[in-house]
Coordinates of C-alpha atoms and ligand atoms in Angstrom, one line a residue:
Chain A
M1430 CA -28.0 11.8 -0.4
R1431 CA -27.0 14.4 -2.7
N1432 CA -23.1 13.6 -5.1
L1433 CA -20.1 14.7 -3.3
S1434 CA -19.6 16.4 -6.9
D1435 CA -22.8 19.0 -5.7
F1436 CA -19.9 20.3 -3.3
G1437 CA -17.1 20.4 -6.1
A1438 CA -14.7 18.6 -5.1
S1439 CA -12.8 15.1 -6.5
S1440 CA -13.4 12.2 -3.9
R1441 CA -10.0 11.1 -3.4
W1442 CA -6.6 12.4 -2.1
S1443 CA -3.9 12.8 -4.6
N1444 CA -0.2 11.2 -3.2
F1445 CA 1.1 13.1 -0.5
S1446 CA -1.2 15.6 0.8
H1447 CA -0.6 14.5 4.1
L1448 CA 3.2 13.9 5.9
Y1449 CA 3.0 12.1 9.1
I1450 CA 6.1 13.6 10.9
E1451 CA 7.6 11.2 14.0
H1452 CA 8.4 14.2 16.5
G1453 CA 12.1 12.9 16.4
A1454 CA 12.1 13.9 12.9
K1455 CA 11.3 16.8 13.1
E1456 CA 14.2 19.0 12.8
Y1457 CA 16.1 16.6 10.0
P1458 CA 17.2 18.8 6.7
L1459 CA 15.1 16.4 5.1
T1460 CA 12.3 16.5 6.9
R1461 CA 12.4 20.3 6.4
R1462 CA 13.3 20.2 2.4
I1463 CA 10.6 18.2 2.1
R1464 CA 8.0 20.1 4.6
E1465 CA 8.5 23.1 2.1
R1466 CA 8.4 20.8 -1.4
F1467 CA 4.6 19.9 -0.3
A1468 CA 3.7 22.4 1.7
K1469 CA 0.4 22.8 0.9
A1470 CA 0.5 18.9 3.0
R1471 CA -1.4 18.6 6.3
V1472 CA 1.0 17.8 9.1
V1473 CA 0.2 15.4 11.0
E1474 CA 2.3 14.5 13.9
I1475 CA 3.0 11.2 15.0
D1476 CA 5.0 9.5 18.4
D1477 CA 6.0 6.3 15.8
Y1478 CA 6.4 5.4 12.3
K1479 CA 4.5 2.4 13.0
T1480 CA 1.6 3.8 14.3
V1481 CA 0.8 5.1 11.5
F1482 CA 2.4 2.6 9.0
A1483 CA 1.4 -0.8 10.8
R1484 CA -2.4 -0.4 11.3
P1485 CA -4.1 -3.4 10.9
R1486 CA -6.4 -4.0 8.0
Q1487 CA -4.8 -1.3 5.7
K1488 CA -5.5 -2.0 2.3
F1489 CA -2.7 -1.7 0.1
Q1490 CA -3.8 -0.8 -3.7
A1491 CA -6.6 1.5 -2.1
Q1492 CA -3.6 3.4 -0.7
K1493 CA -1.2 3.4 -3.9
E1494 CA -3.8 5.8 -5.4
S1495 CA -3.7 8.5 -2.7
M1496 CA 0.1 7.7 -1.0
K1497 CA 1.0 9.7 2.2
L1498 CA 5.3 10.9 3.0
I1499 CA 5.4 8.7 6.5
L1500 CA 8.8 11.1 8.4
A1501 CA 10.5 8.4 10.1
V1502 CA 14.1 7.8 11.9
K1503 CA 15.3 4.8 11.5
K1504 CA 16.4 3.3 15.1
D1505 CA 18.7 0.1 14.2
R1506 CA 19.2 -2.4 11.2
F1507 CA 21.2 0.4 9.0
L1508 CA 22.4 -3.1 6.6
Y1509 CA 20.9 -6.2 5.7
D1510 CA 22.9 -9.6 4.5
G1511 CA 21.5 -10.0 0.1
S1512 CA 18.8 -12.3 0.3
G1513 CA 19.4 -15.6 -2.1
N1514 CA 16.2 -14.4 -4.3
S1515 CA 19.1 -11.7 -5.9
Q1516 CA 22.4 -12.1 -7.9
D1517 CA 25.3 -11.7 -5.8
F1518 CA 28.3 -11.0 -8.6
S1519 CA 30.5 -13.5 -6.7
L1520 CA 30.9 -10.3 -4.1
E1521 CA 31.1 -12.2 -1.1
D1522 CA 30.0 -9.0 1.3
F1523 CA 27.1 -8.3 -0.9
H1524 CA 24.0 -5.8 1.5
Y1525 CA 21.4 -4.1 1.2
N1526 CA 19.9 -1.4 3.3
T1527 CA 15.6 0.1 3.3
L1528 CA 16.7 3.6 3.2
T1529 CA 12.3 4.1 2.6
F1530 CA 10.1 1.6 2.6
N1531 CA 7.5 1.0 -0.6
C1532 CA 8.0 3.1 -3.9
V1533 CA 6.3 5.0 -5.9
Y1534 CA 5.5 2.9 -8.5
N1535 CA 2.8 -0.1 -8.0
C1536 CA 4.5 -2.7 -10.5
D1537 CA 1.8 -5.6 -10.3
Y1538 CA 4.3 -8.6 -9.9
C1539 CA 6.1 -6.7 -6.8
Y1540 CA 6.2 -8.4 -3.7
L1541 CA 6.2 -5.3 -1.6
Q1542 CA 2.8 -6.0 -2.0
G1543 CA 3.2 -9.0 0.4
M1544 CA 5.3 -7.6 2.8
Y1545 CA 4.0 -4.0 4.0
P1546 CA 0.8 -3.5 5.3
S1547 CA 0.7 -0.2 4.5
A1548 CA 1.0 1.4 1.0
N1549 CA 3.2 4.6 2.3
I1550 CA 5.6 5.6 1.7
V1551 CA 8.3 5.5 4.6
V1552 CA 11.1 8.1 4.4
F1553 CA 14.1 7.8 6.8
V1554 CA 15.6 11.3 7.5
N1555 CA 19.1 10.0 9.5
L1556 CA 20.7 9.4 6.5
E1557 CA 24.1 9.9 8.3
D1558 CA 23.3 6.6 10.5
Y1559 CA 23.4 5.0 7.7
F1560 CA 26.4 6.2 7.3
I1561 CA 28.1 5.5 9.6
A1562 CA 26.8 1.5 10.1
T1563 CA 28.1 0.9 6.2
R1564 CA 31.8 2.9 7.3
E1565 CA 31.5 0.4 9.7
G1566 CA 30.3 -2.2 7.1
I1567 CA 33.2 -1.2 4.8
R1568 CA 35.9 -1.9 7.7
G1569 CA 34.6 -5.8 9.2
R1570 CA 33.6 -7.0 5.8
S1571 CA 35.3 -10.6 5.4
N1572 CA 36.4 -10.3 2.5
P1573 CA 38.9 -7.1 2.5
A1574 CA 40.2 -8.1 -1.3
Q1575 CA 36.1 -7.7 -3.1
P1576 CA 34.8 -4.2 -2.2
F1577 CA 31.9 -4.4 -0.1
Y1578 CA 28.4 -3.9 -2.3
L1579 CA 25.4 -2.3 -1.5
C1580 CA 22.3 -2.6 -3.4
I1581 CA 20.5 0.7 -1.8
S1582 CA 17.5 0.7 -4.3
Y1583 CA 16.7 -2.5 -3.5
D1584 CA 13.7 -2.6 -2.5
T1585 CA 11.9 0.5 -3.4
D1586 CA 13.5 2.3 -6.7
L1587 CA 15.1 5.1 -5.1
L1588 CA 15.9 7.1 -8.4
A1589 CA 12.3 7.3 -9.0
F1590 CA 11.6 9.5 -6.1
E1591 CA 15.4 11.8 -6.1
S1592 CA 12.9 14.8 -6.8
V1593 CA 11.9 14.4 -3.1
V1594 CA 14.4 12.5 -1.4
P1595 CA 17.3 12.9 -3.4
Y1596 CA 19.3 9.9 -1.5
C1597 CA 20.8 8.2 -5.0
R1598 CA 23.4 11.9 -5.0
A1599 CA 24.3 11.4 -1.1
W1600 CA 25.5 8.1 -1.6
I1601 CA 26.7 8.4 -5.1
E1602 CA 28.5 11.5 -2.7
F1603 CA 28.9 9.0 0.0
A1604 CA 31.2 6.3 -2.2
R1605 CA 33.3 8.7 -4.0
E1606 CA 34.8 8.8 0.0
E1607 CA 34.7 5.5 0.4
P1608 CA 37.2 3.4 -2.1
D1609 CA 36.2 0.2 -0.8
L1610 CA 32.3 0.4 -1.6
L1611 CA 31.1 -1.2 -5.1
I1612 CA 26.5 0.7 -4.5
E1613 CA 24.0 -0.2 -6.5
I1614 CA 21.0 1.8 -8.0
R1615 CA 18.7 -0.4 -9.3
T1616 CA 15.5 1.8 -11.6
K1617 CA 12.9 1.5 -14.0
S1618 CA 12.9 5.7 -14.0
A1619 CA 14.0 8.1 -16.4
A1620 CA 15.3 9.9 -13.7
Y1621 CA 18.8 10.1 -14.6
R1622 CA 18.7 14.0 -15.6
A1623 CA 18.1 14.0 -11.2
I1624 CA 21.5 13.2 -10.7
R1625 CA 23.1 14.2 -14.5
D1626 CA 25.4 16.8 -12.9
L1627 CA 27.2 14.8 -10.7
P1628 CA 30.5 13.0 -12.0
S1629 CA 30.4 9.7 -12.9
T1630 CA 32.0 7.0 -10.1
D1631 CA 32.9 3.6 -11.1
R1632 CA 32.1 2.6 -7.1
V1633 CA 28.5 3.0 -8.1
I1634 CA 26.5 0.6 -10.7
L1635 CA 23.6 2.6 -12.8
A1636 CA 21.5 -0.2 -13.4
W1637 CA 18.0 -0.2 -15.1
T1638 CA 15.8 -3.1 -15.1
L1639 CA 14.3 -3.5 -18.6
S1640 CA 11.1 -5.1 -19.7
P1641 CA 9.3 -5.4 -23.0
E1642 CA 7.0 -3.0 -23.7
L1643 CA 4.2 -4.5 -23.5
V1644 CA 5.0 -5.8 -20.2
A1645 CA 6.3 -2.5 -18.7
S1646 CA 2.7 -0.1 -19.8
R1647 CA 0.0 -3.0 -18.6
Y1648 CA 1.6 -4.1 -15.3
E1649 CA 4.9 -1.3 -14.2
H1650 CA 1.7 1.1 -13.8
G1651 CA 3.8 4.9 -13.0
T1652 CA 7.1 2.9 -14.7
A1653 CA 8.8 5.1 -17.5
S1654 CA 8.7 3.2 -21.3
L1655 CA 11.3 1.0 -22.9
R1656 CA 11.9 3.6 -24.8
R1657 CA 12.8 6.2 -22.3
R1658 CA 14.9 4.0 -19.8
L1659 CA 17.2 2.7 -22.6
E1660 CA 17.5 6.8 -23.2
A1661 CA 18.4 7.1 -19.5
V1662 CA 21.2 4.2 -20.2
R1663 CA 22.5 5.5 -23.1
S1664 CA 23.0 9.3 -20.9
A1665 CA 24.4 7.6 -18.0
I1666 CA 27.4 5.0 -20.6
D1667 CA 27.9 8.5 -22.9
D1668 CA 28.7 10.2 -19.4
G1669 CA 31.1 7.2 -18.2
W1670 CA 29.1 5.4 -15.3
P1671 CA 29.1 2.2 -15.4
V1672 CA 25.7 0.9 -16.8
R1673 CA 24.0 -2.7 -15.4
L1674 CA 21.3 -4.1 -17.6
C1675 CA 18.6 -6.0 -15.3
F1676 CA 16.7 -8.5 -17.5
D1677 CA 14.8 -9.5 -14.2
P1678 CA 11.6 -10.3 -13.6
V1679 CA 11.3 -12.1 -16.8
L1680 CA 8.0 -13.0 -16.5
A1681 CA 5.8 -16.0 -18.1
V1682 CA 3.6 -14.0 -20.1
P1683 CA 2.4 -15.3 -23.5
S1684 CA 4.6 -15.2 -26.4
W1685 CA 7.0 -15.0 -23.8
A1686 CA 9.5 -15.6 -26.2
S1687 CA 8.9 -13.5 -29.1
L1688 CA 8.4 -10.4 -26.7
Y1689 CA 11.8 -10.6 -24.5
G1690 CA 14.2 -12.1 -27.7
D1691 CA 12.7 -8.7 -29.4
L1692 CA 13.6 -6.5 -25.8
V1693 CA 17.2 -8.6 -26.0
E1694 CA 17.2 -7.1 -30.2
E1695 CA 16.2 -3.6 -29.2
V1696 CA 18.9 -3.6 -26.6
V1697 CA 21.4 -3.9 -28.4
Q1698 CA 20.6 -1.9 -31.7
R1699 CA 20.2 1.0 -29.2
I1700 CA 22.9 0.2 -26.6
D1701 CA 26.3 -1.0 -27.8
P1702 CA 26.9 -4.1 -25.6
A1703 CA 30.8 -3.5 -25.5
E1704 CA 30.1 0.2 -23.1
V1705 CA 27.5 -2.0 -21.0
H1706 CA 29.2 -2.8 -17.7
D1707 CA 27.3 -6.3 -17.1
V1708 CA 23.5 -8.1 -17.5
T1709 CA 21.5 -9.4 -15.4
V1710 CA 18.4 -12.1 -15.8
G1711 CA 16.3 -13.9 -13.6
V1712 CA 12.3 -15.8 -14.1
F1713 CA 10.0 -14.2 -12.2
R1714 CA 10.1 -15.2 -8.3
L1715 CA 9.4 -14.0 -4.6
S1716 CA 9.3 -15.7 -0.8
K1717 CA 5.6 -17.8 -0.7
H1718 CA 4.4 -16.0 2.4
H1719 CA 4.8 -12.3 -0.1
Y1720 CA 3.3 -14.8 -2.6
Q1721 CA -0.1 -15.9 -0.4
R1722 CA -0.2 -12.1 0.8
M1723 CA -0.6 -10.1 -2.5
R1724 CA -2.8 -13.1 -4.2
R1725 CA -5.4 -12.9 -1.2
Q1726 CA -5.3 -8.9 -2.4
R1727 CA -4.7 -9.7 -6.1
K1728 CA -7.7 -11.4 -7.8
D1729 CA -7.3 -8.6 -10.9
T1730 CA -3.6 -10.1 -12.8
P1731 CA -3.0 -12.3 -14.5
L1732 CA 1.1 -12.9 -13.5
L1733 CA -0.3 -14.3 -9.8
Y1734 CA -2.1 -16.8 -11.8
S1735 CA 0.8 -18.9 -13.9
E1736 CA 1.8 -22.1 -13.1
F1737 CA 3.8 -21.7 -9.9
A1738 CA 5.6 -24.5 -8.5
Q1739 CA 7.2 -24.4 -4.4
E1740 CA 10.7 -24.6 -3.8
D1741 CA 11.5 -24.2 -0.5
T1742 CA 10.5 -21.0 0.4
T1743 CA 10.5 -19.6 -3.0
V1744 CA 7.4 -19.4 -5.1
T1745 CA 9.1 -19.3 -9.0
Y1746 CA 7.5 -20.9 -12.4
P1747 CA 7.9 -24.7 -12.5
A1748 CA 11.4 -26.3 -13.3
E1749 CA 11.1 -27.1 -17.0
R1750 CA 9.7 -23.2 -17.2
R1751 CA 11.7 -21.6 -16.0
E1752 CA 15.4 -23.8 -17.2
E1753 CA 13.4 -23.2 -20.6
M1754 CA 13.3 -18.8 -20.0
T1755 CA 16.3 -18.6 -19.0
A1756 CA 18.5 -20.7 -21.6
F1757 CA 16.5 -18.1 -24.0
M1758 CA 17.6 -15.5 -22.1
R1759 CA 21.5 -16.6 -21.9
K1760 CA 22.0 -18.0 -25.0
R1761 CA 20.1 -14.2 -26.2
L1762 CA 22.4 -11.8 -24.8
G1763 CA 25.1 -14.3 -25.0
D1764 CA 25.6 -13.2 -28.4
H1765 CA 25.3 -9.9 -27.8
F1766 CA 27.2 -9.3 -24.4
G1767 CA 29.5 -12.7 -23.8
E1768 CA 28.9 -15.3 -21.0
E1769 CA 30.6 -14.0 -18.3
R1770 CA 29.5 -10.3 -18.2
I1771 CA 25.5 -12.6 -17.9
F1772 CA 24.3 -13.3 -14.4
A1773 CA 21.6 -15.2 -13.6
W1774 CA 19.5 -16.4 -11.1
T1775 CA 18.4 -20.0 -11.7
Chain B
M200 CA -24.0 -0.2 1.0
P201 CA -24.3 0.1 4.6
V202 CA -23.6 4.0 6.3
L203 CA -23.2 3.4 10.2
L204 CA -23.1 6.3 12.8
A205 CA -22.2 6.6 16.0
I206 CA -23.5 9.1 18.2
A207 CA -23.4 9.7 21.3
L208 CA -26.3 12.2 22.3
H209 CA -29.2 12.0 21.9
A210 CA -29.7 16.0 21.2
E211 CA -26.6 15.3 18.6
A212 CA -28.6 12.5 16.9
R213 CA -31.7 14.2 15.9
P214 CA -31.1 16.2 13.4
V215 CA -29.3 13.4 11.9
I216 CA -32.2 11.4 12.1
E217 CA -34.3 14.3 10.6
R218 CA -32.0 14.8 7.8
F219 CA -32.1 11.6 6.6
R220 CA -36.2 10.7 7.6
L221 CA -34.9 8.1 10.3
K222 CA -37.2 5.4 12.0
Q223 CA -36.1 3.7 15.6
D224 CA -35.6 -0.1 15.2
A225 CA -37.3 -1.9 17.6
S226 CA -35.4 -5.4 16.9
S227 CA -32.1 -3.7 18.5
G228 CA -31.8 -3.7 22.2
L229 CA -29.9 -0.4 21.4
P230 CA -31.2 2.5 20.2
V231 CA -30.9 2.1 16.4
F232 CA -32.3 4.6 14.2
R233 CA -32.5 3.6 10.1
R234 CA -33.8 4.4 6.7
D235 CA -32.4 1.7 4.0
E236 CA -28.7 1.4 3.9
V237 CA -28.1 4.4 7.0
W238 CA -28.0 3.0 10.6
L239 CA -27.5 5.7 13.5
T240 CA -27.0 4.0 17.5
V241 CA -26.6 6.8 20.2
T242 CA -24.0 5.2 22.2
G243 CA -24.5 7.2 25.3
T244 CA -21.4 9.3 26.3
G245 CA -17.5 8.7 26.8
S246 CA -15.1 6.3 25.6
M247 CA -16.5 2.9 27.0
K248 CA -20.5 3.6 25.5
S249 CA -18.9 4.7 22.4
A250 CA -17.1 1.1 21.5
I251 CA -19.7 -0.8 22.6
A252 CA -22.3 0.3 21.2
T253 CA -20.6 0.8 18.0
A254 CA -18.7 -2.5 18.0
C255 CA -22.2 -4.1 18.4
L256 CA -24.0 -2.0 15.6
L257 CA -20.4 -3.4 13.3
S258 CA -21.2 -7.4 14.2
R259 CA -25.0 -7.0 13.9
L260 CA -24.9 -5.5 10.7
L261 CA -20.9 -7.2 8.8
N262 CA -22.7 -10.9 9.8
R263 CA -25.9 -9.9 7.4
V264 CA -24.3 -9.0 4.6
E265 CA -21.5 -11.5 2.9
R266 CA -19.4 -8.4 1.1
D267 CA -18.5 -5.6 3.6
E268 CA -16.2 -3.7 1.6
D269 CA -19.1 -1.1 0.9
T270 CA -19.8 -0.4 5.0
V271 CA -18.4 3.2 6.1
L272 CA -19.0 4.1 9.4
F273 CA -18.3 7.7 11.3
N274 CA -19.0 9.3 15.0
L275 CA -19.9 12.5 14.8
G276 CA -20.8 15.1 17.7
I277 CA -19.2 18.2 19.5
A278 CA -15.9 18.8 21.0
G279 CA -14.2 21.4 23.4
H280 CA -11.4 23.1 21.3
T281 CA -8.0 24.0 22.9
L282 CA -7.6 27.6 21.6
K283 CA -8.7 30.2 23.3
A284 CA -11.9 31.7 22.1
E285 CA -10.1 35.1 21.1
E286 CA -7.1 33.5 20.3
G287 CA -7.0 31.7 17.2
P288 CA -9.2 31.3 13.5
V289 CA -11.0 28.3 15.5
S290 CA -14.9 29.4 16.0
V291 CA -17.8 27.9 17.7
G292 CA -19.3 26.2 15.1
D293 CA -16.2 24.8 13.5
R294 CA -16.5 21.7 11.9
F295 CA -13.3 19.3 11.9
L296 CA -12.9 16.0 10.6
A297 CA -9.9 13.5 12.7
N298 CA -6.6 12.7 11.1
K299 CA -5.3 10.9 14.7
I300 CA -7.1 10.6 17.6
T301 CA -5.4 9.7 20.9
E302 CA -6.7 8.5 23.8
R303 CA -5.8 10.6 26.7
S304 CA -5.8 7.8 29.2
T305 CA -3.3 5.3 26.9
G306 CA -1.8 8.3 25.8
R307 CA -2.2 5.9 22.8
S308 CA -2.4 7.6 19.2
Y309 CA -4.4 6.0 16.1
F310 CA -4.9 7.5 12.5
P311 CA -7.6 6.6 10.1
D312 CA -6.7 6.7 7.3
L313 CA -7.3 10.3 4.8
L314 CA -8.0 8.2 1.7
A315 CA -11.2 10.6 0.5
R316 CA -11.2 13.8 0.1
T317 CA -13.9 15.7 1.9
P318 CA -14.8 19.3 2.8
L319 CA -13.5 18.9 5.5
A320 CA -10.6 20.7 7.5
E321 CA -8.9 18.3 9.5
S322 CA -7.3 18.0 13.4
V323 CA -6.5 16.3 16.4
V324 CA -8.7 14.8 18.8
T325 CA -7.9 13.7 21.8
T326 CA -10.7 11.7 23.9
V327 CA -10.5 12.2 28.0
E328 CA -12.1 11.0 30.7
R329 CA -14.2 13.1 31.7
P330 CA -14.5 16.7 30.5
L331 CA -11.0 19.4 30.8
D332 CA -11.3 22.6 32.0
R333 CA -9.9 25.5 30.6
A334 CA -7.0 25.7 32.1
D335 CA -5.9 22.1 31.5
A336 CA -6.2 22.9 28.2
G337 CA -2.0 22.3 27.5
T338 CA -2.2 19.3 28.9
V339 CA -3.3 17.6 26.0
E340 CA -2.0 18.2 22.1
P341 CA -4.0 21.4 20.3
G342 CA -7.1 20.4 18.6
L343 CA -9.8 19.3 19.4
V344 CA -11.1 17.3 22.9
D345 CA -14.2 14.7 23.0
M346 CA -14.9 11.7 25.5
E347 CA -15.9 9.3 23.1
A348 CA -13.3 8.7 19.4
A349 CA -10.7 7.2 21.3
G350 CA -12.8 4.5 21.9
F351 CA -15.7 4.8 19.0
Y352 CA -11.4 4.2 16.5
Q353 CA -10.4 1.5 17.9
A354 CA -14.0 -0.7 18.4
A355 CA -14.8 0.6 14.5
A356 CA -10.8 -0.5 13.8
T357 CA -11.6 -4.3 14.9
F358 CA -13.7 -4.9 11.7
L359 CA -13.3 -1.9 9.5
P360 CA -10.1 -1.0 7.5
P361 CA -9.0 2.3 8.6
H362 CA -10.0 4.0 5.5
R363 CA -13.6 3.5 6.2
I364 CA -13.6 4.8 9.3
G365 CA -14.6 8.3 10.0
C366 CA -15.0 10.8 13.0
V367 CA -16.2 14.8 12.9
K368 CA -16.4 17.5 15.4
V369 CA -18.4 20.6 15.3
V370 CA -16.6 22.9 17.8
S371 CA -19.3 23.5 20.6
D372 CA -17.1 24.7 23.1
H373 CA -13.7 26.4 24.0
L374 CA -13.3 24.0 27.4
E375 CA -15.4 26.9 29.6
T376 CA -17.2 24.6 31.3
R377 CA -20.4 25.6 31.4
R378 CA -23.8 22.7 30.1
L379 CA -24.7 23.0 26.5
D380 CA -28.6 23.3 25.6
K381 CA -29.6 20.7 24.2
N382 CA -31.2 22.7 21.6
R383 CA -27.6 24.4 21.3
V384 CA -26.6 20.9 20.4
S385 CA -28.9 19.6 17.7
E386 CA -27.7 23.4 16.0
L387 CA -24.6 23.2 16.0
I388 CA -25.3 19.1 14.5
A389 CA -27.3 20.2 12.2
G390 CA -25.5 23.3 10.6
T391 CA -23.0 20.4 9.8
L392 CA -24.9 18.5 8.0
D393 CA -24.2 19.7 4.4
E394 CA -20.1 19.4 4.9
F395 CA -21.0 15.4 6.6
E396 CA -22.9 14.0 4.0
A397 CA -20.3 15.2 1.5
A398 CA -17.6 13.3 3.8
V399 CA -19.9 10.2 4.3
E400 CA -20.4 10.2 0.2
A401 CA -17.2 10.7 -0.3
Y402 CA -15.9 8.4 1.9
R403 CA -18.3 5.6 0.0
S404 CA -16.8 6.7 -3.2
I405 CA -13.3 4.9 -2.4
D406 CA -13.5 1.3 -2.6
D407 CA -10.8 -1.4 -1.3
G408 CA -8.7 -1.8 -4.3
E409 CA -8.9 -5.4 -4.4
P410 CA -11.2 -5.9 -7.6
D411 CA -11.9 -9.4 -8.5
V412 CA -12.4 -10.6 -11.9
L413 CA -14.9 -12.9 -10.5
T414 CA -18.5 -12.1 -10.8
D415 CA -20.8 -12.0 -7.9
A416 CA -21.9 -15.6 -10.7
D417 CA -18.8 -16.4 -11.0
L418 CA -18.9 -17.0 -7.4
Q419 CA -22.6 -18.0 -7.0
L420 CA -21.7 -20.5 -9.1
V421 CA -18.5 -21.5 -7.9
G422 CA -19.8 -21.5 -4.7
D423 CA -22.9 -23.9 -6.1
I424 CA -20.3 -26.4 -7.1
R425 CA -18.4 -26.6 -4.0
D426 CA -21.8 -27.9 -1.9
R427 CA -22.7 -30.1 -5.2
L428 CA -19.0 -31.5 -4.8
R429 CA -18.4 -31.4 -0.9
L430 CA -15.1 -29.5 -1.3
T431 CA -13.3 -28.3 1.2
A432 CA -12.2 -25.0 2.2
S433 CA -9.0 -25.4 0.3
R434 CA -10.3 -27.4 -2.7
H435 CA -12.7 -24.1 -3.4
R436 CA -10.4 -21.9 -2.8
M437 CA -8.4 -24.0 -6.0
L438 CA -11.2 -23.8 -7.5
S439 CA -11.6 -20.4 -7.2
D440 CA -8.5 -19.5 -8.3
L441 CA -8.7 -21.7 -11.4
A442 CA -11.3 -20.3 -12.8
R443 CA -9.7 -16.7 -12.1
S444 CA -6.8 -18.0 -13.8
Y445 CA -9.2 -19.3 -16.7
K446 CA -10.2 -15.5 -16.7
L447 CA -7.3 -13.7 -17.0
H448 CA -5.6 -15.6 -19.3
T449 CA -8.3 -15.9 -21.4
G450 CA -10.3 -12.4 -21.3
S451 CA -12.9 -14.8 -21.2
D452 CA -16.0 -15.7 -19.0
L453 CA -15.9 -18.7 -17.3
P454 CA -17.1 -21.7 -19.2
D455 CA -20.3 -23.2 -18.6
L456 CA -20.4 -25.3 -15.9
T457 CA -23.9 -25.4 -14.8
R458 CA -23.9 -29.1 -15.0
F459 CA -21.6 -29.7 -11.9
T460 CA -24.5 -28.0 -10.3
H461 CA -26.3 -30.9 -10.7
V462 CA -24.1 -34.2 -10.4
S463 CA -24.2 -36.2 -7.2
V464 CA -21.4 -36.9 -5.7
N465 CA -21.5 -40.4 -3.1
T466 CA -17.8 -40.6 -1.8
R467 CA -14.7 -38.4 -1.8
Q468 CA -13.5 -40.0 -5.2
E469 CA -16.1 -39.3 -7.1
G470 CA -16.1 -36.1 -5.5
D471 CA -12.0 -35.8 -6.5
A472 CA -12.9 -36.9 -10.3
Q473 CA -15.4 -33.8 -10.3
F474 CA -12.7 -31.6 -9.4
E475 CA -10.4 -33.0 -11.4
R476 CA -12.8 -32.5 -14.4
L477 CA -13.2 -29.1 -13.4
R478 CA -9.0 -28.8 -13.5
G479 CA -9.1 -30.2 -16.6
I480 CA -11.7 -27.5 -18.4
L481 CA -10.5 -24.1 -16.3
S482 CA -6.4 -25.3 -17.6
V483 CA -5.1 -22.8 -19.4
E484 CA -1.4 -24.1 -19.7
Ligands
LIG324 S1 9.4 -0.6 -9.1 FE1 10.5 -2.3 -8.1 S2 9.9 -1.8 -5.9 FE2 8.8 -0.5 -7.5 S3 6.5 -0.9 -7.6 FE3 7.9 -1.8 -9.2 S4 9.0 -3.7 -8.5 FE4 7.7 -3.1 -7.4

């Protein structure tokens, strides 16, 4: 057979070459916006996103290099209870939502590989339904003395996708109208500029996951470099936003102590700890089910072939290693931020 | 790297057989033609026949190859188009890659995964049980109408990931119910073969994205040790993962483990002891 190059084509579609659009999603403003943005994309109409997203035998990493966009209407479950694998900041009403499935980035350790059958990105376009459910959640929260805490970038990196799906902006505006709401937007991007024109509010915490540059470049594919993340942090603080720094996951890579120790030093040199809202720490962990599925697909990353222990349904480093790493991070961070602002997953 | 082709009619298959210089394979009950890595089966008309022949070919071939990661499978054939001849941009001889295949009888749709970039335009294909009249063109989604794609796709998707299944259709008519001359059918298919070949080549260039740090030789070695030490499936998996961990963390090749392919074990305890030795050698913590 002849070579494809004879035909002058590259052999793989770029990301978002195709838009799969549910019939019911066609008329939403976001759908129209995305169609305009990707005017050259081939459009395929579908009845239900699951017929594309949940096909059997899809290959997550093959799809990662040519992700498609699936625009859908979410029918139910607009709020989930926070998982035990996350810090809850002592807030009783801790929730997250899934405005999209999947992420534009591709971290080696990302549990989405073990969670979803596909790497394609599903965007739920019926934002108003999420707002309604969130208002109900706020009214019905169990502890009225505390805010209703909602992570909107929990299983994804929403800010990284803001130029396509401007949901961070929409939720920040929504939070302004809801005095009892506290939102967290977590990112590994430098896309703060996409929302920089908005006035800050203390109802939205902007959270940056920080990793040593070696970890970011080697294992967090597509994400912003440490330097650019810190520049974005700097800008957000200067603009008055509450900023959370997340040292999570801390990975047991070779020389982890010196890498993560240096990371803390670099951060405090660039960012005044007094200006940081709080800090989270947690070693690498994921559910057993996701871990097993990831290992079947990923036979090429050392991160999944470390020594692990299973505790209940969570897979993480053995207790001794975990405690050593957490204590190390707490100590290093505590020297600068004070224990009371550090929230650790242990 | 096998390329499998499921084609309904002899008249459609003939130019493909000539192009790839395929020879009839007498060892099969089905009409199968092959040369080297290219296999073609003539399925007969209709969704059911296409599904049966496709499944037969796949089950026969995938059993033979240890890793099926390279297999791509295509359906190629003629189809009607819902647009009237004078209505629009689609003409007889135009060819399309299916991006959605709807089975009219059930209303279900299937979606080949379009990772490979091909020179072909794309279209929806609706599979019907009997030829659709022009008067009924409005009862299906605008696009192509055929009689095999849905059966073919369902059979194929039982075996292969959706990015290695392709369906290419050449417009033969605008749903006028006239019989097509066999030579005309062959001509239409022949006219599409350059693009079809390019599409096949593009599909072949996309792997599953699941690289293994263990080479074929490493896997062979681990398999030999399994046989020698009579390891259970779960021990075999553990050994493979220990070997992966070793390579990933040290960045080096596996240490010399050939002695474990010569030892003899008579009891389970002896096997366990050897396994522990292996674990010690491969441990990187
Ligand atoms: S940024 Fe988060 S959600 Fe995105 S790939 Fe990385 S770990 Fe996964």
